[in-house]
PDB file of C-alpha atoms and ligand atoms in Angstrom:
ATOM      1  CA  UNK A   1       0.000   0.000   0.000  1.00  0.00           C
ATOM      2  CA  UNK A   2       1.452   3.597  -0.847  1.00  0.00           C
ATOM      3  CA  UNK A   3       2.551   5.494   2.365  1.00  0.00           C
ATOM      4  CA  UNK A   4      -0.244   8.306   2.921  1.00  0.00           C
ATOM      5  CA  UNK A   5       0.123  11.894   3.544  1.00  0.00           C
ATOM      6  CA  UNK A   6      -2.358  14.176   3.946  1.00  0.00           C
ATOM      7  CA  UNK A   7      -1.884  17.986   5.098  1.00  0.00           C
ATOM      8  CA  UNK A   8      -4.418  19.558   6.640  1.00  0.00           C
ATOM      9  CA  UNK A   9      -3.618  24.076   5.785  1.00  0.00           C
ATOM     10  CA  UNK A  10      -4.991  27.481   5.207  1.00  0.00           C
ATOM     11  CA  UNK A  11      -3.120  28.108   2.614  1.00  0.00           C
ATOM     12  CA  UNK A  12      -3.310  24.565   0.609  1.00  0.00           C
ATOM     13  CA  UNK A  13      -1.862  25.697  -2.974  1.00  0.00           C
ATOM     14  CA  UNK A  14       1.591  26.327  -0.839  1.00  0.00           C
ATOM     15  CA  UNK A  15       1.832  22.763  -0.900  1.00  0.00           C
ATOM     16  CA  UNK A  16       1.340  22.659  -4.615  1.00  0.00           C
ATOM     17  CA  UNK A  17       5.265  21.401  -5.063  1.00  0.00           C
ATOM     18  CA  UNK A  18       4.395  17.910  -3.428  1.00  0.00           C
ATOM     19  CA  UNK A  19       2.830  16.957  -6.492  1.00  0.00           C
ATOM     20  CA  UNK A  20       6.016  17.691  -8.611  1.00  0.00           C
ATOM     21  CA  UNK A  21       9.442  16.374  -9.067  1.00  0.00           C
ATOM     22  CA  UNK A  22      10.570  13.106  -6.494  1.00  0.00           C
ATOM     23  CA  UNK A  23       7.605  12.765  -4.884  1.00  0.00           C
ATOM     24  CA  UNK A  24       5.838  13.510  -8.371  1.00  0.00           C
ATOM     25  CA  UNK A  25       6.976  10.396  -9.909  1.00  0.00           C
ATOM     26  CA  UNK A  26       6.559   8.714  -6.528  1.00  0.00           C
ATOM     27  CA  UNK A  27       3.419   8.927  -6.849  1.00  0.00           C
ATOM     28  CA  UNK A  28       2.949   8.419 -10.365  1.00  0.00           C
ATOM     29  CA  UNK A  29       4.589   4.721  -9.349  1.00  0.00           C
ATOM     30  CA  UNK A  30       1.853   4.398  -6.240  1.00  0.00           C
ATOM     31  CA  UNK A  31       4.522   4.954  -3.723  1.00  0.00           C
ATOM     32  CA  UNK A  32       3.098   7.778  -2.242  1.00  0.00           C
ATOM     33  CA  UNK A  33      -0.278   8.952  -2.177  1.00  0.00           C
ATOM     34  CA  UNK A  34      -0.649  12.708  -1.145  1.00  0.00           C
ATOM     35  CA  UNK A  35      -4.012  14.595  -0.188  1.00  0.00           C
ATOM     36  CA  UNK A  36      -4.155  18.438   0.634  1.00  0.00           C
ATOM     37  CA  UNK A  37      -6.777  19.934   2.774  1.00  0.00           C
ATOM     38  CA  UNK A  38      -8.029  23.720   3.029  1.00  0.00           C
ATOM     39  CA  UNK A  39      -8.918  23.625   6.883  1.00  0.00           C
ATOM     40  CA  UNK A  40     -11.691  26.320   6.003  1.00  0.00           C
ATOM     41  CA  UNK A  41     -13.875  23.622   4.980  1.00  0.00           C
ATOM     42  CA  UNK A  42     -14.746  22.623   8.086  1.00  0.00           C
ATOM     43  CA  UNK A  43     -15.835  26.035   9.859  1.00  0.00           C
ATOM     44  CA  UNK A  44     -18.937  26.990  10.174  1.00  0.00           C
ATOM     45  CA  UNK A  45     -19.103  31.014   9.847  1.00  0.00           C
ATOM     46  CA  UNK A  46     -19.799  33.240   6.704  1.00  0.00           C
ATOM     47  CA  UNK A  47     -16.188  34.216   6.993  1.00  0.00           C
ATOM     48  CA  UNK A  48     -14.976  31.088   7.752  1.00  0.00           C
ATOM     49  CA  UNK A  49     -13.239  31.956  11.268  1.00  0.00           C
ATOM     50  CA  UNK A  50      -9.942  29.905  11.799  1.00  0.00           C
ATOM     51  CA  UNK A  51      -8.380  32.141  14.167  1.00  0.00           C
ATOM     52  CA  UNK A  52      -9.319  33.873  17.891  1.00  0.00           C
ATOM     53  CA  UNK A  53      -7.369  36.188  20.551  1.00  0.00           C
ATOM     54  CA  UNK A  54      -5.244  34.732  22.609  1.00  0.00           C
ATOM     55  CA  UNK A  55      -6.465  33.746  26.133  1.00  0.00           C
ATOM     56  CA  UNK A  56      -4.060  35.808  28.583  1.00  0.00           C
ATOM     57  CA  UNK A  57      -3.290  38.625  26.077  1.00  0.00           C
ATOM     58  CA  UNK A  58      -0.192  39.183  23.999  1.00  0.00           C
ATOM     59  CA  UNK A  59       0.302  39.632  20.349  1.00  0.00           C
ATOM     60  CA  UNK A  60      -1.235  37.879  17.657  1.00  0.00           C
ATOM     61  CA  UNK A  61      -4.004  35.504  17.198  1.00  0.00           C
ATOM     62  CA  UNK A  62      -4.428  31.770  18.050  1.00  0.00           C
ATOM     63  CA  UNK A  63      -5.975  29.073  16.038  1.00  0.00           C
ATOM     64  CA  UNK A  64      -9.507  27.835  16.887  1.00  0.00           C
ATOM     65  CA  UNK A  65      -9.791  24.085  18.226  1.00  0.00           C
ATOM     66  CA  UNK A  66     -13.157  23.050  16.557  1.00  0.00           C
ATOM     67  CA  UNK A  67     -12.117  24.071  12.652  1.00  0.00           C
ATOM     68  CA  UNK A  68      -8.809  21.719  13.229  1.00  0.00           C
ATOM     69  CA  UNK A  69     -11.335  18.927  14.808  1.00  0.00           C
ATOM     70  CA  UNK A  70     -13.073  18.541  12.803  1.00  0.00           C
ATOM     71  CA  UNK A  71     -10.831  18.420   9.638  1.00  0.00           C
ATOM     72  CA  UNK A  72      -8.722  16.046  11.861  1.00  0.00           C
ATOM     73  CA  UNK A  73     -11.592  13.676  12.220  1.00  0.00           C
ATOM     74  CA  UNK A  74     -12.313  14.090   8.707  1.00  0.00           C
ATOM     75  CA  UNK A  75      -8.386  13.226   7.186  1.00  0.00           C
ATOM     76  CA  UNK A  76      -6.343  11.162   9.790  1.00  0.00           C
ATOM     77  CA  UNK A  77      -7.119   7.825   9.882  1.00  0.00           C
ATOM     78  CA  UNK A  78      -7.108   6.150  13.443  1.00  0.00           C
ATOM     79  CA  UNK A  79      -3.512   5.322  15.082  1.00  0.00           C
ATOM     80  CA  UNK A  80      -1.873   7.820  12.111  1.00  0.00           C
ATOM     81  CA  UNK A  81       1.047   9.960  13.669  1.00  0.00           C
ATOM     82  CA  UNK A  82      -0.425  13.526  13.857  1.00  0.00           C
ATOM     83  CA  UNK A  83       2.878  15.872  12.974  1.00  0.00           C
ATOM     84  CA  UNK A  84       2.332  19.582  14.309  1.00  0.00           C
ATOM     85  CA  UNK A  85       5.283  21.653  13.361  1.00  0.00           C
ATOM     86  CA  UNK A  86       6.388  24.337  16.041  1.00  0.00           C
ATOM     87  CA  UNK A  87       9.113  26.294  16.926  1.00  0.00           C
ATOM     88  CA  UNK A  88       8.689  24.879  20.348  1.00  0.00           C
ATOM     89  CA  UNK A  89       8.956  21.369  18.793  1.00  0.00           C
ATOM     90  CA  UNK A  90      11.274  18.174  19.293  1.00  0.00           C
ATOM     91  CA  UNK A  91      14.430  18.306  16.663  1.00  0.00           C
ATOM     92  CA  UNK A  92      12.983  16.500  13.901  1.00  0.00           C
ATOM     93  CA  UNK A  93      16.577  14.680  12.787  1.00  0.00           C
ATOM     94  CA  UNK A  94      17.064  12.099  10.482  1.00  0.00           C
ATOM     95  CA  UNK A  95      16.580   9.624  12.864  1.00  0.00           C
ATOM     96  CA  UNK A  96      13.069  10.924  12.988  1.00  0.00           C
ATOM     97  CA  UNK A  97      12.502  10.541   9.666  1.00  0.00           C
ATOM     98  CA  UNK A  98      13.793   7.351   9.425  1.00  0.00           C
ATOM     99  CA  UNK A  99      11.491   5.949  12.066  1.00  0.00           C
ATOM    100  CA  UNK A 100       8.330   7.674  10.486  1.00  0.00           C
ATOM    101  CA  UNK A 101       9.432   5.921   7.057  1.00  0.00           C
ATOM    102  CA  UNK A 102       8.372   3.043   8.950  1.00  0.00           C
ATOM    103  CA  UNK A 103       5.560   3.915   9.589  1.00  0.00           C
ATOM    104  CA  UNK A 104       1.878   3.711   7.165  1.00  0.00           C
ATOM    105  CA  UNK A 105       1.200   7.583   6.849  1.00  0.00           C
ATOM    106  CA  UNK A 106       0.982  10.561   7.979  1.00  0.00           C
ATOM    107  CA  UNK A 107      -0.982  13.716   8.931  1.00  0.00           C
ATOM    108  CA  UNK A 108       0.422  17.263   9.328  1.00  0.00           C
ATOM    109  CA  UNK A 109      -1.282  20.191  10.599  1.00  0.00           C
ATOM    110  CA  UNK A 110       0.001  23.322   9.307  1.00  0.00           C
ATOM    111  CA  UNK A 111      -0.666  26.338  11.591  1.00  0.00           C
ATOM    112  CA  UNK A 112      -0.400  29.794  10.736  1.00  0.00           C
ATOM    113  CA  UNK A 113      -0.678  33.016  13.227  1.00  0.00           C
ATOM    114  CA  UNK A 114       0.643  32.595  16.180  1.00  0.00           C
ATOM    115  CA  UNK A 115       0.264  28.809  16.785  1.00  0.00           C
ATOM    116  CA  UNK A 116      -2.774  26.444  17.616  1.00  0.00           C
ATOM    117  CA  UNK A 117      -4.386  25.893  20.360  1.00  0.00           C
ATOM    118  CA  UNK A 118      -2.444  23.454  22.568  1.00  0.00           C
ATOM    119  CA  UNK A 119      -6.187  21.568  23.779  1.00  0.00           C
ATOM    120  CA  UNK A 120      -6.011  20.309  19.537  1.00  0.00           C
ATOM    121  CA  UNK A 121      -2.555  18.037  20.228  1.00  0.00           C
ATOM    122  CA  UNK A 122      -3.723  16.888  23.343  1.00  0.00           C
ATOM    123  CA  UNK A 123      -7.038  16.175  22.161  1.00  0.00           C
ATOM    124  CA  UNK A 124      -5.345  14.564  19.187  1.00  0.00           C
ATOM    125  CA  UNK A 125      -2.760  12.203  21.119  1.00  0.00           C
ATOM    126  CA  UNK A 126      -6.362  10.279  22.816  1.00  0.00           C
ATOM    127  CA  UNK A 127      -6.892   8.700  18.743  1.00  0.00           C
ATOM    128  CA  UNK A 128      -2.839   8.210  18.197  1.00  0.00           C
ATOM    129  CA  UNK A 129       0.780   9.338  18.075  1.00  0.00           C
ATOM    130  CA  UNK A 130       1.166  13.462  18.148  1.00  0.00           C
ATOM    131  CA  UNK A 131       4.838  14.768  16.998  1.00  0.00           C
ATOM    132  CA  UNK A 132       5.127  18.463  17.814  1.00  0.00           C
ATOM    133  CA  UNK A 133       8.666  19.333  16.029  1.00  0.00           C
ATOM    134  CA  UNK A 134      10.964  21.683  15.089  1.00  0.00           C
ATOM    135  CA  UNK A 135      13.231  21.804  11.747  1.00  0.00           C
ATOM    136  CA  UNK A 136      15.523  24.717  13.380  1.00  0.00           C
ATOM    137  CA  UNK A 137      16.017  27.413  15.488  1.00  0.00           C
ATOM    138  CA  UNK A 138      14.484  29.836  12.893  1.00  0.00           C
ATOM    139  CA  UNK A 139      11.059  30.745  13.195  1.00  0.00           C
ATOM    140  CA  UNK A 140       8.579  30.619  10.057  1.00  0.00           C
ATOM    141  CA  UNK A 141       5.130  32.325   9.502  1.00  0.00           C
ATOM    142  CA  UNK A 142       3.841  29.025   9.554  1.00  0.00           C
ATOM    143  CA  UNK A 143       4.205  25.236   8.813  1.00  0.00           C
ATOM    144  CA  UNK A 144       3.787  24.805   5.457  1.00  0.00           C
ATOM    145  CA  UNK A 145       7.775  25.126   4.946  1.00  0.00           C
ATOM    146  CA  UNK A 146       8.420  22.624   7.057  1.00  0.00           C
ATOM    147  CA  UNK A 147       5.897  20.160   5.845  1.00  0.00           C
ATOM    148  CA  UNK A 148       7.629  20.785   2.482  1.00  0.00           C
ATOM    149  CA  UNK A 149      10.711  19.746   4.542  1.00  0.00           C
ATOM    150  CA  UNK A 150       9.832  16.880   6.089  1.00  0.00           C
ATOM    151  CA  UNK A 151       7.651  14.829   3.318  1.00  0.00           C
ATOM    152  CA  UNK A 152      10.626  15.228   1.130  1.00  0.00           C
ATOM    153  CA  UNK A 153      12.787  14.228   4.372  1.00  0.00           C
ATOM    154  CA  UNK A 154      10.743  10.921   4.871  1.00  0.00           C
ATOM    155  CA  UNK A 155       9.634  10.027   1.496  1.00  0.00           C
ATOM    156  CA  UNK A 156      13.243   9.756   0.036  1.00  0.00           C
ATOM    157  CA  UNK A 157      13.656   6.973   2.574  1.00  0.00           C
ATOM    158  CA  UNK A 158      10.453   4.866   1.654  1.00  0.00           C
ATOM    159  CA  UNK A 159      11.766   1.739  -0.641  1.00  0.00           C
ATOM    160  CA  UNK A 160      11.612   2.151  -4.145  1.00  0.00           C
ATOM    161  CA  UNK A 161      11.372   6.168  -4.061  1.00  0.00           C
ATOM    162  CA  UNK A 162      15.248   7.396  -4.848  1.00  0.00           C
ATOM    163  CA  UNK A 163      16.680   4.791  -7.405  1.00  0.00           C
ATOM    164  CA  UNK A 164      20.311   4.684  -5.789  1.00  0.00           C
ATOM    165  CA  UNK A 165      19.774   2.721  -2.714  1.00  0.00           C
ATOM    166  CA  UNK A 166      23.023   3.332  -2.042  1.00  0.00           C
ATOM    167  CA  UNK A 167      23.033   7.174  -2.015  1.00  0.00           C
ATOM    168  CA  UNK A 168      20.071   6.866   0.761  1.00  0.00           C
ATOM    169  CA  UNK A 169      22.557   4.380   3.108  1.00  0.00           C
ATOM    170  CA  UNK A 170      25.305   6.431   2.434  1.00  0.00           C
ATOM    171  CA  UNK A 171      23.349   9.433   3.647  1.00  0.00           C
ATOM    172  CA  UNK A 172      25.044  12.286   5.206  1.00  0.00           C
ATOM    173  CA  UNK A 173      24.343  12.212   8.794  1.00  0.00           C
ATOM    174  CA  UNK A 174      23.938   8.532   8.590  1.00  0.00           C
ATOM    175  CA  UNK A 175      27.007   7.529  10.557  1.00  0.00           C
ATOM    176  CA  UNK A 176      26.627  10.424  12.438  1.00  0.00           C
ATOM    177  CA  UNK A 177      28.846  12.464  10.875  1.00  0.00           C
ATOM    178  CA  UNK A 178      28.958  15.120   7.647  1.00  0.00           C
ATOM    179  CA  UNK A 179      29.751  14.219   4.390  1.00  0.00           C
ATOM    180  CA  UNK A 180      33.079  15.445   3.053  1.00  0.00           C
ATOM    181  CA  UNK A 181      33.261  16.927  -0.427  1.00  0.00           C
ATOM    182  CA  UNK A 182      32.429  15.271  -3.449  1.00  0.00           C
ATOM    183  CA  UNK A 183      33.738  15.661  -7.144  1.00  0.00           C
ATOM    184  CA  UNK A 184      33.382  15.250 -10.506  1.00  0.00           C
ATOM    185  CA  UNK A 185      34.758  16.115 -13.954  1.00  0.00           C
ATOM    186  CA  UNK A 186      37.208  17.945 -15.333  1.00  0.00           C
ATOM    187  CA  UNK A 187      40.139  17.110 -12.674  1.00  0.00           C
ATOM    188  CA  UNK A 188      41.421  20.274 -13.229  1.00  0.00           C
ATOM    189  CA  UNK A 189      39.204  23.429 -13.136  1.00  0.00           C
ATOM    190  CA  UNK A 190      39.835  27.171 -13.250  1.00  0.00           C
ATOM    191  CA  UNK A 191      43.356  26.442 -11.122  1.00  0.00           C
ATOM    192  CA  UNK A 192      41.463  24.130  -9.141  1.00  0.00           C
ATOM    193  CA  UNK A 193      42.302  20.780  -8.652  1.00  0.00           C
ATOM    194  CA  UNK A 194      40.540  17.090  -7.570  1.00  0.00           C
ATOM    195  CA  UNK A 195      42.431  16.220  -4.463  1.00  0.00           C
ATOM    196  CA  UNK A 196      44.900  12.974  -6.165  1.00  0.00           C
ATOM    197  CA  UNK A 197      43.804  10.580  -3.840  1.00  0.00           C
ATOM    198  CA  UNK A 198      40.455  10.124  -5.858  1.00  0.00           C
ATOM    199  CA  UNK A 199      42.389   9.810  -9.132  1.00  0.00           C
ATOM    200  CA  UNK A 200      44.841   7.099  -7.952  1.00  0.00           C
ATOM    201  CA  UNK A 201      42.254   3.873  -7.764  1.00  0.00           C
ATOM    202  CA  UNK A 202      43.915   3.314  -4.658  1.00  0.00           C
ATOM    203  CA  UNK A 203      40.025   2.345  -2.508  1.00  0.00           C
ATOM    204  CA  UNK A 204      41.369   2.188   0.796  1.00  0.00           C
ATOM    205  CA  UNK A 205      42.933   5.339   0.325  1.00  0.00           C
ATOM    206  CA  UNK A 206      40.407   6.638  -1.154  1.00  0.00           C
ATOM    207  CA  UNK A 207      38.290   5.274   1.736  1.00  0.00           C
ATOM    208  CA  UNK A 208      40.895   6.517   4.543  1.00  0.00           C
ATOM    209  CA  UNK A 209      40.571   9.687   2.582  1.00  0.00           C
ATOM    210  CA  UNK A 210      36.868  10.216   2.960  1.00  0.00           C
ATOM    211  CA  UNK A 211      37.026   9.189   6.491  1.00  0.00           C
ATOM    212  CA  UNK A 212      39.335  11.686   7.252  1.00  0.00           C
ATOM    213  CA  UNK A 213      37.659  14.642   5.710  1.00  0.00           C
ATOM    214  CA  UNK A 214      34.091  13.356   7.370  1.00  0.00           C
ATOM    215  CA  UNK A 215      35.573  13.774  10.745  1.00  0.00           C
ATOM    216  CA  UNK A 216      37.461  17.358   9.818  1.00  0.00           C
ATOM    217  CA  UNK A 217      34.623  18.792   7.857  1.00  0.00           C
ATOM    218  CA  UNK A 218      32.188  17.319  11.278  1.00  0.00           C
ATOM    219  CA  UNK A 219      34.764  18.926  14.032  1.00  0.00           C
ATOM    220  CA  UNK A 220      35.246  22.104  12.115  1.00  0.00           C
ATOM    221  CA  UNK A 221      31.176  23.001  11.367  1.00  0.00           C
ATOM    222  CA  UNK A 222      29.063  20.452  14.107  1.00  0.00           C
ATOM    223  CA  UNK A 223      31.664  19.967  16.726  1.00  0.00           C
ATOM    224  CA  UNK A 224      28.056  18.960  18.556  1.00  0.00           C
ATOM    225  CA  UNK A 225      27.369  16.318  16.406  1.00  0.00           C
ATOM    226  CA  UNK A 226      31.132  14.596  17.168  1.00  0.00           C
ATOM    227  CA  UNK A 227      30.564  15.129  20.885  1.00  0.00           C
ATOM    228  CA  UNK A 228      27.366  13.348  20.371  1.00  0.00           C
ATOM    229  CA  UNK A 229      28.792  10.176  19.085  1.00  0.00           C
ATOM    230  CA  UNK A 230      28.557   7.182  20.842  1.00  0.00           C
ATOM    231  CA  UNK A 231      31.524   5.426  22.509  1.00  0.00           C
ATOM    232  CA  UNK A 232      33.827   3.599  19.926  1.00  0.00           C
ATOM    233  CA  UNK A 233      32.369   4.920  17.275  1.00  0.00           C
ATOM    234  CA  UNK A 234      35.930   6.528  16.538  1.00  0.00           C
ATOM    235  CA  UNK A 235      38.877   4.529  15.938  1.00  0.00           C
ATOM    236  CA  UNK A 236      42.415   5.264  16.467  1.00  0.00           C
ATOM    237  CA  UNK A 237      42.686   6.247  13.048  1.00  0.00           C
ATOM    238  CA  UNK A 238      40.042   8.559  13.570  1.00  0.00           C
ATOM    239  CA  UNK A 239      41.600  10.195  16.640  1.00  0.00           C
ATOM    240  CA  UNK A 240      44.739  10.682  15.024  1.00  0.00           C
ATOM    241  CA  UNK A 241      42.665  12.747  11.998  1.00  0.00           C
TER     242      UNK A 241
HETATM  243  C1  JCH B   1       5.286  31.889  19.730  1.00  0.00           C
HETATM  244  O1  JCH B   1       6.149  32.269  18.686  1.00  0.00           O
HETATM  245  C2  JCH B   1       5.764  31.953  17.424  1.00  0.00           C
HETATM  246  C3  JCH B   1       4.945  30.860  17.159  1.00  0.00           C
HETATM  247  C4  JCH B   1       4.548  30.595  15.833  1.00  0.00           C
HETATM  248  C5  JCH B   1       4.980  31.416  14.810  1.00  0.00           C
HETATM  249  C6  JCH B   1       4.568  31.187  13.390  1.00  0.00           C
HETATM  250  N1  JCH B   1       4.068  29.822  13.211  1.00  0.00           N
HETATM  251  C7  JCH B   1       2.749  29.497  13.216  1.00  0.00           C
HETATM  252  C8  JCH B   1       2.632  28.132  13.020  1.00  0.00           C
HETATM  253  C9  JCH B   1       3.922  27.611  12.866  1.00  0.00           C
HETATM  254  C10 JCH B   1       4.432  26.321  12.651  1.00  0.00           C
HETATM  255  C11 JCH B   1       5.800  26.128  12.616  1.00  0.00           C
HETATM  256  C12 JCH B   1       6.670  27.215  12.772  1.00  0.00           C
HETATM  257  C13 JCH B   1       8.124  26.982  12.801  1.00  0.00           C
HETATM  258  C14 JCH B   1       8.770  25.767  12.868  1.00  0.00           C
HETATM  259  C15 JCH B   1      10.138  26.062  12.929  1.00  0.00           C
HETATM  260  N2  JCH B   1      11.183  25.156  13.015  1.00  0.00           N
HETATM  261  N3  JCH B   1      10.278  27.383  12.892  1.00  0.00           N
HETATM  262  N4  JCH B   1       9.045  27.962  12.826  1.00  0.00           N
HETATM  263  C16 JCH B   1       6.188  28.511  12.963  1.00  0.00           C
HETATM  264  C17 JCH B   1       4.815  28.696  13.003  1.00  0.00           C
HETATM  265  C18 JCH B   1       5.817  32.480  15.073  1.00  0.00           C
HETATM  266  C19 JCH B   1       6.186  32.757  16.388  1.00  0.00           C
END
């Protein structure tokens, strides 16, 4: 059965672009099967009220409960992880992503303003799993972005979606550390030059090589992703890079 996605929004045509390109064909192939909802369809008001002041004061409006209610009860199937992006969220990492690959579907609810009202998630985690996360310390207008973020995030990991295999196990981040730099044609380029090592067909150079930048490139940009490795996950070798 294709993994399901459906996104509940106010603004539904910014999702437009997961119809296109990867998840596109994806789709085309039954892989995925996306479904975009306006959450104004289940109001009730001639003007179609999403949004309220916020209990307590301070700026900005709130998101109504009822509108996202009902849509919810309308578009996520029972047991289906809820996803609520926040800036107040859980890291979504690609560990994350990795475990919701696993998973049948899933339903995000994109809020706008200045956030929905927190009796929607808890209501929402009594019929299944609710993810409130984060995809940085940067704060959006809203969660469309980062729905945009993290279908393409998950999807690339379902089987059968990205043709190389490979280039999804060989993922940056996947042993924990960044990729080094990659390469290609002509060796030598406006005074710059491949580093030798990937010319010689020497593979456990090459290998050593690749290791070595990893671990340089990792320590020089996310010293806290290095710190975060787990014990022996460095050898000697690496130690000595
Ligand atoms: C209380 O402070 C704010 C609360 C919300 C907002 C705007 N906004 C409304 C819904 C919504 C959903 C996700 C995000 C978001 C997610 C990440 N990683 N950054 N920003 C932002 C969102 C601004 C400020």
């Amino acid at each position: 059965p294709p993994f399901r996605v459906d996104v509940v929004t106010i603004f539904p045509e910014y999702l437009a672009p997961l119809r296109q390109s990867l998840l596109g064909k994806a789709a085309e192939r039954g892989l995925v099967s996306v479904g975009v909802h306006d959450l104004r369809q289940w109001t009730d008001d001639v003007h179609r009220t999403v949004d309220d002041a916020p209990y307590g004061g301070g700026p900005g409006m709130v998101m109504k409960p009822e509108p996202w209610a009902r849509a919810l009860e309308a578009v996520r199937p029972p047991g289906t992880r809820l996803v609520v992006p926040t800036p107040a969220g859980r890291p979504f990492t690609q560990a994350v992503a990795a475990e919701w690959a696993r998973e049948p579907g899933l339903v995000f609810a994109c809020g706008r303003y200045e956030g929905i009202d927190q009796r929607v998630a808890d209501w929402a985690a009594e019929a299944g799993p609710v993810s409130e996360v984060s995809i940085g310390d940067y704060v959006l207008a809203g969660g469309e972005s980062a729905v945009l973020v993290m279908v393409e995030a998950v999807t690339r990991l379902l089987p059968g979606v990205v043709g190389n295999r490979e280039s999804v196990e060989y993922d940056s981040h996947a042993d924990g550390l960044l990729e080094g730099p990659a390469y290609t044609r002509p060796a030598s380029w406006r005074g710059h030059d491949v580093p030798p090592v990937l010319l010689s067909g020497d593979h456990a150079a090459i290998a050593r090589w690749r290791r070595a930048e990893s671990l340089r490139r990792t320590a020089a940009r996310r010293p806290d992703l290095l710190a975060a490795l787990p014990e022996g996950a460095l050898t000697a070798a690496d130690r000595a890079v």
